[in-house]
């Protein structure tokens, strides 16, 4: 039995189990201070019996090798040693990666990407995150992927909105995240139904995915996150990617996560189980 | 002793040897028809004694698994079975990859990327190509990387040029390739010296590299090709990448290929040597 944590900026979801059909305990902890949040997570696992190890899919940016959250603007959380704190409290091996890589690992073990070696996972929520596998292992390099901060074309005649990224203004996340949709239209994404809104969103998502395809040539793209709950959006994006590719690229399938909202925490369990192997 | 072929759209460079300091025979064959070019390459290797295998770094797009060039617009070359033809003529194992991946492999074995697992190689010549390694193996997925066909911001107030890509107009290659420079300014890149020319070129190259960094997080970027012979360009690009990143990303070093113009053919030798291992 393993422990998994989906460590988000607003809440931490903790679970014990062996996979998507075997989640024995599940708890949600609000993300407050590092000491309080890490302490509550440690207590949860201490209360719930013996585990062989813990996997954590974390908000970022992270230092994968050191096991810490690095330069996040989230107050109090910059340079937080997550792995060290939990290892000290629980005395078990702790595996650590980005939230998106953990979800990608879950999808490769149990979901939409079984058997694939090179695929991408993109989440469109308050921000935009990206990760996945290349050549059968989770994507790491100098740091880790940050799909949200690509630069994409911004047609200001069609969309005068300046973008919400505090670093880059109108980067991919700045134009296409849930935060950008709310700021541009003055409403939350789930309250918006106009073609104008979702065609523009599909345009930006398609441009971003096209760049992922050009750089990585993934066998599959998994596209999740809260913004993708708009039922027409996946179809609009898929159509627009094909149009933009103009016959030059072979386009991979673009699908929702098979594990749905559980991909993150289930992926964290798999991260614990495969610790060091992926 | 191995054979290596850098199979380009205008010439094929063939070599026999063991590495950059051990190139015994070198021949250049003009790229005419597939039958003539493949025949001349086979004859070269037949004339020059026993080899243990051949590696080919080819212009593309290619089907890596089938050993063929696929949808190239180059007359006569679409759907050419390169590997089958050479294997039949020479009866040795034949390894096949893109020209850029072969050059990347050479740089990892003998050049700028020794010891690295995740790095990118970008060539800016008549077109723009991209490849490299992810997690210690050459980049393959559904097909192979096509960095040149990313979409990047195009500020038409600064640059009214429409781009030269027959598929996408103003994609990365459409705006920043040597072909684009010649078409925009009416002169070959080597005849142009104005800041206006090279600052604009650096802007586009920096945007493209920033997207590679956002998607892959490479430990190093090797930037080669004929356009990079402009002596001020690498510095301009490096500066602009840092500015555009705005402190959000850690930026990898951006360096020229250590093997220079030989990276392609030397990489093809290494492709032969490591056939199946990478």
Coordinates of N, CA and C in Angstrom, one line a residue, chain A residues 61 117-118 134-147 149-153 167-168 207 210-212 214-219 244-252, chain B residues 61 117-118 134-147 149-153 167-168 207 210-212 214-219 244-252:
Chain A
X61 N 7.0 26.2 -9.7 CA 8.0 25.3 -10.1 C 8.7 24.5 -9.0
X117 N 5.1 5.7 -25.0 CA 6.4 6.1 -24.5 C 6.6 7.6 -24.6
X118 N 5.9 8.3 -25.5 CA 6.1 9.7 -25.7 C 4.7 10.3 -25.9
X134 N 8.7 11.3 -22.3 CA 9.5 11.3 -23.6 C 10.3 10.0 -23.5
X135 N 10.3 9.2 -24.5 CA 11.1 8.0 -24.5 C 10.9 7.1 -23.2
X136 N 9.6 7.1 -22.7 CA 9.3 6.1 -21.7 C 9.6 6.6 -20.3
X137 N 10.1 7.8 -20.1 CA 10.3 8.4 -18.8 C 9.7 9.8 -18.7
X138 N 9.3 10.1 -17.5 CA 8.7 11.4 -17.2 C 9.7 12.5 -17.7
X139 N 9.1 13.6 -18.2 CA 9.9 14.7 -18.7 C 10.6 15.5 -17.7
X140 N 12.0 15.4 -17.7 CA 12.8 16.3 -16.9 C 14.0 16.8 -17.7
X141 N 14.5 17.9 -17.4 CA 15.7 18.4 -18.2 C 16.4 19.3 -17.2
X142 N 16.7 20.5 -17.7 CA 17.3 21.4 -16.8 C 16.4 21.6 -15.6
X143 N 15.1 21.7 -15.8 CA 14.1 21.8 -14.7 C 13.0 20.8 -15.2
X144 N 11.9 21.3 -15.5 CA 10.7 20.5 -16.0 C 10.0 21.4 -17.0
X145 N 9.1 20.8 -17.8 CA 8.4 21.5 -18.8 C 7.5 22.6 -18.1
X146 N 7.3 23.7 -18.8 CA 6.4 24.8 -18.4 C 5.7 25.2 -19.6
X147 N 4.8 24.3 -20.2 CA 4.1 24.6 -21.4 C 3.4 26.0 -21.4
X149 N 4.2 28.8 -20.5 CA 4.9 30.0 -20.8 C 5.6 30.1 -22.2
X150 N 5.1 29.2 -23.1 CA 5.4 29.4 -24.5 C 4.8 30.8 -25.0
X151 N 5.4 31.2 -26.0 CA 4.8 32.4 -26.7 C 4.1 31.9 -28.0
X152 N 2.9 32.4 -28.1 CA 2.1 32.1 -29.3 C 1.6 33.3 -30.0
X153 N 1.2 33.2 -31.2 CA 0.7 34.4 -31.9 C -0.6 35.0 -31.2
X167 N 4.7 37.5 -15.6 CA 6.0 37.6 -16.1 C 6.0 38.0 -17.6
X168 N 5.1 37.4 -18.4 CA 5.1 37.5 -19.8 C 3.9 38.2 -20.5
X207 N -3.1 26.6 -30.9 CA -1.7 27.1 -31.2 C -0.7 26.5 -30.2
X210 N -0.2 22.8 -31.0 CA 0.6 22.7 -32.3 C 2.1 22.9 -32.0
X211 N 2.4 23.8 -31.1 CA 3.8 23.9 -30.7 C 4.4 22.7 -29.9
X212 N 3.5 22.1 -29.1 CA 3.9 20.9 -28.4 C 4.2 19.8 -29.4
X214 N 5.0 20.2 -32.6 CA 6.2 20.5 -33.4 C 7.5 20.2 -32.6
X215 N 7.5 20.4 -31.3 CA 8.7 20.2 -30.5 C 8.9 18.7 -30.2
X216 N 7.8 18.1 -29.8 CA 7.9 16.7 -29.2 C 7.4 15.6 -30.1
X217 N 6.5 15.9 -31.0 CA 5.8 14.8 -31.8 C 5.2 13.7 -30.8
X218 N 4.4 14.1 -29.9 CA 3.8 13.1 -29.0 C 2.9 12.1 -29.7
X219 N 2.8 10.9 -29.2 CA 1.9 9.9 -29.7 C 0.4 10.2 -29.4
X244 N -4.8 24.2 -38.5 CA -3.5 25.0 -38.4 C -2.3 24.1 -38.9
X245 N -2.4 22.8 -38.7 CA -1.3 22.0 -39.2 C -1.2 22.0 -40.7
X246 N -2.4 22.2 -41.3 CA -2.4 22.3 -42.8 C -1.8 21.1 -43.5
X247 N -2.0 20.0 -43.0 CA -1.5 18.8 -43.7 C 0.0 18.5 -43.5
X248 N 0.7 19.3 -42.8 CA 2.1 19.1 -42.7 C 2.5 18.1 -41.7
X249 N 1.8 18.1 -40.5 CA 2.1 17.2 -39.4 C 1.1 16.1 -39.4
X250 N 1.5 14.9 -38.9 CA 0.5 14.0 -38.5 C 0.1 14.4 -37.1
X251 N -1.2 14.5 -36.8 CA -1.7 15.0 -35.6 C -2.1 13.9 -34.7
X252 N -1.6 13.9 -33.4 CA -2.0 12.8 -32.5 C -3.4 13.0 -32.0
Chain B
X61 N 10.4 15.2 -44.2 CA 10.1 14.3 -43.0 C 10.4 12.8 -43.4
X117 N 21.5 14.2 -21.0 CA 20.4 13.3 -21.3 C 19.3 14.0 -22.1
X118 N 19.1 15.3 -21.8 CA 18.0 16.0 -22.5 C 18.6 17.3 -23.0
X134 N 15.9 13.3 -25.4 CA 15.1 13.4 -24.2 C 15.3 12.2 -23.4
X135 N 15.7 12.3 -22.2 CA 15.9 11.2 -21.3 C 16.9 10.2 -21.9
X136 N 17.9 10.7 -22.5 CA 19.0 9.9 -23.0 C 18.9 9.2 -24.3
X137 N 17.7 9.4 -24.9 CA 17.5 8.8 -26.3 C 17.1 9.8 -27.3
X138 N 17.4 9.6 -28.5 CA 17.0 10.6 -29.6 C 15.5 10.7 -29.6
X139 N 15.1 11.9 -29.9 CA 13.7 12.3 -29.9 C 12.9 11.6 -31.0
X140 N 12.0 10.7 -30.6 CA 11.0 10.2 -31.6 C 9.7 10.2 -30.8
X141 N 8.6 10.2 -31.6 CA 7.3 10.1 -31.0 C 6.4 9.5 -32.1
X142 N 5.3 10.3 -32.3 CA 4.4 9.8 -33.4 C 5.2 9.9 -34.7
X143 N 6.1 10.9 -34.8 CA 7.0 11.0 -36.0 C 8.3 11.5 -35.4
X144 N 8.7 12.7 -35.6 CA 9.9 13.3 -35.1 C 9.7 14.8 -34.9
X145 N 10.5 15.4 -34.1 CA 10.3 16.9 -34.0 C 10.4 17.6 -35.3
X146 N 9.7 18.7 -35.4 CA 9.7 19.6 -36.5 C 9.6 21.0 -36.0
X147 N 10.7 21.4 -35.2 CA 10.7 22.7 -34.6 C 10.3 23.8 -35.5
X149 N 8.2 24.3 -37.6 CA 6.8 24.6 -37.9 C 6.0 25.0 -36.6
X150 N 6.6 25.4 -35.6 CA 6.0 26.1 -34.4 C 5.4 27.4 -34.9
X151 N 4.4 27.8 -34.2 CA 3.9 29.2 -34.4 C 4.4 30.1 -33.3
X152 N 4.9 31.3 -33.8 CA 5.5 32.2 -32.8 C 4.8 33.6 -33.1
X153 N 4.9 34.5 -32.1 CA 4.3 35.8 -32.4 C 5.0 36.5 -33.6
X167 N 3.3 25.8 -46.2 CA 2.2 25.3 -45.5 C 1.6 26.3 -44.5
X168 N 2.4 27.1 -43.8 CA 1.9 27.9 -42.7 C 2.3 29.4 -42.8
X207 N 12.3 33.7 -29.7 CA 11.0 33.2 -29.5 C 10.8 31.7 -29.7
X210 N 12.7 29.9 -26.9 CA 12.0 30.0 -25.7 C 10.9 28.9 -25.6
X211 N 10.2 28.7 -26.8 CA 9.2 27.6 -26.8 C 9.8 26.2 -26.6
X212 N 10.9 26.0 -27.2 CA 11.6 24.7 -27.0 C 11.9 24.6 -25.5
X214 N 10.3 26.0 -23.0 CA 9.0 25.8 -22.2 C 8.5 24.4 -22.4
X215 N 8.7 23.8 -23.5 CA 8.2 22.4 -23.7 C 9.1 21.3 -23.2
X216 N 10.4 21.5 -23.4 CA 11.3 20.4 -23.1 C 12.2 20.6 -21.9
X217 N 12.5 21.8 -21.5 CA 13.5 22.2 -20.5 C 14.8 21.5 -20.7
X218 N 15.4 21.7 -21.9 CA 16.7 21.1 -22.2 C 17.8 21.6 -21.4
X219 N 18.8 20.7 -21.1 CA 20.0 21.1 -20.3 C 20.9 22.0 -21.1
X244 N 13.3 37.7 -22.8 CA 12.0 37.2 -23.0 C 11.5 36.3 -21.9
X245 N 12.5 35.5 -21.3 CA 12.2 34.6 -20.2 C 11.8 35.4 -19.0
X246 N 12.3 36.6 -18.8 CA 11.9 37.5 -17.8 C 12.1 37.0 -16.4
X247 N 13.1 36.1 -16.2 CA 13.4 35.6 -14.9 C 12.5 34.4 -14.5
X248 N 11.6 34.0 -15.4 CA 10.7 32.9 -15.0 C 11.4 31.5 -15.1
X249 N 12.1 31.4 -16.3 CA 12.8 30.1 -16.5 C 14.2 30.2 -16.2
X250 N 14.8 29.0 -15.8 CA 16.2 28.9 -15.9 C 16.6 28.6 -17.3
X251 N 17.5 29.4 -17.9 CA 17.8 29.3 -19.3 C 19.1 28.5 -19.5
X252 N 19.0 27.4 -20.4 CA 20.2 26.6 -20.6 C 21.2 27.4 -21.4

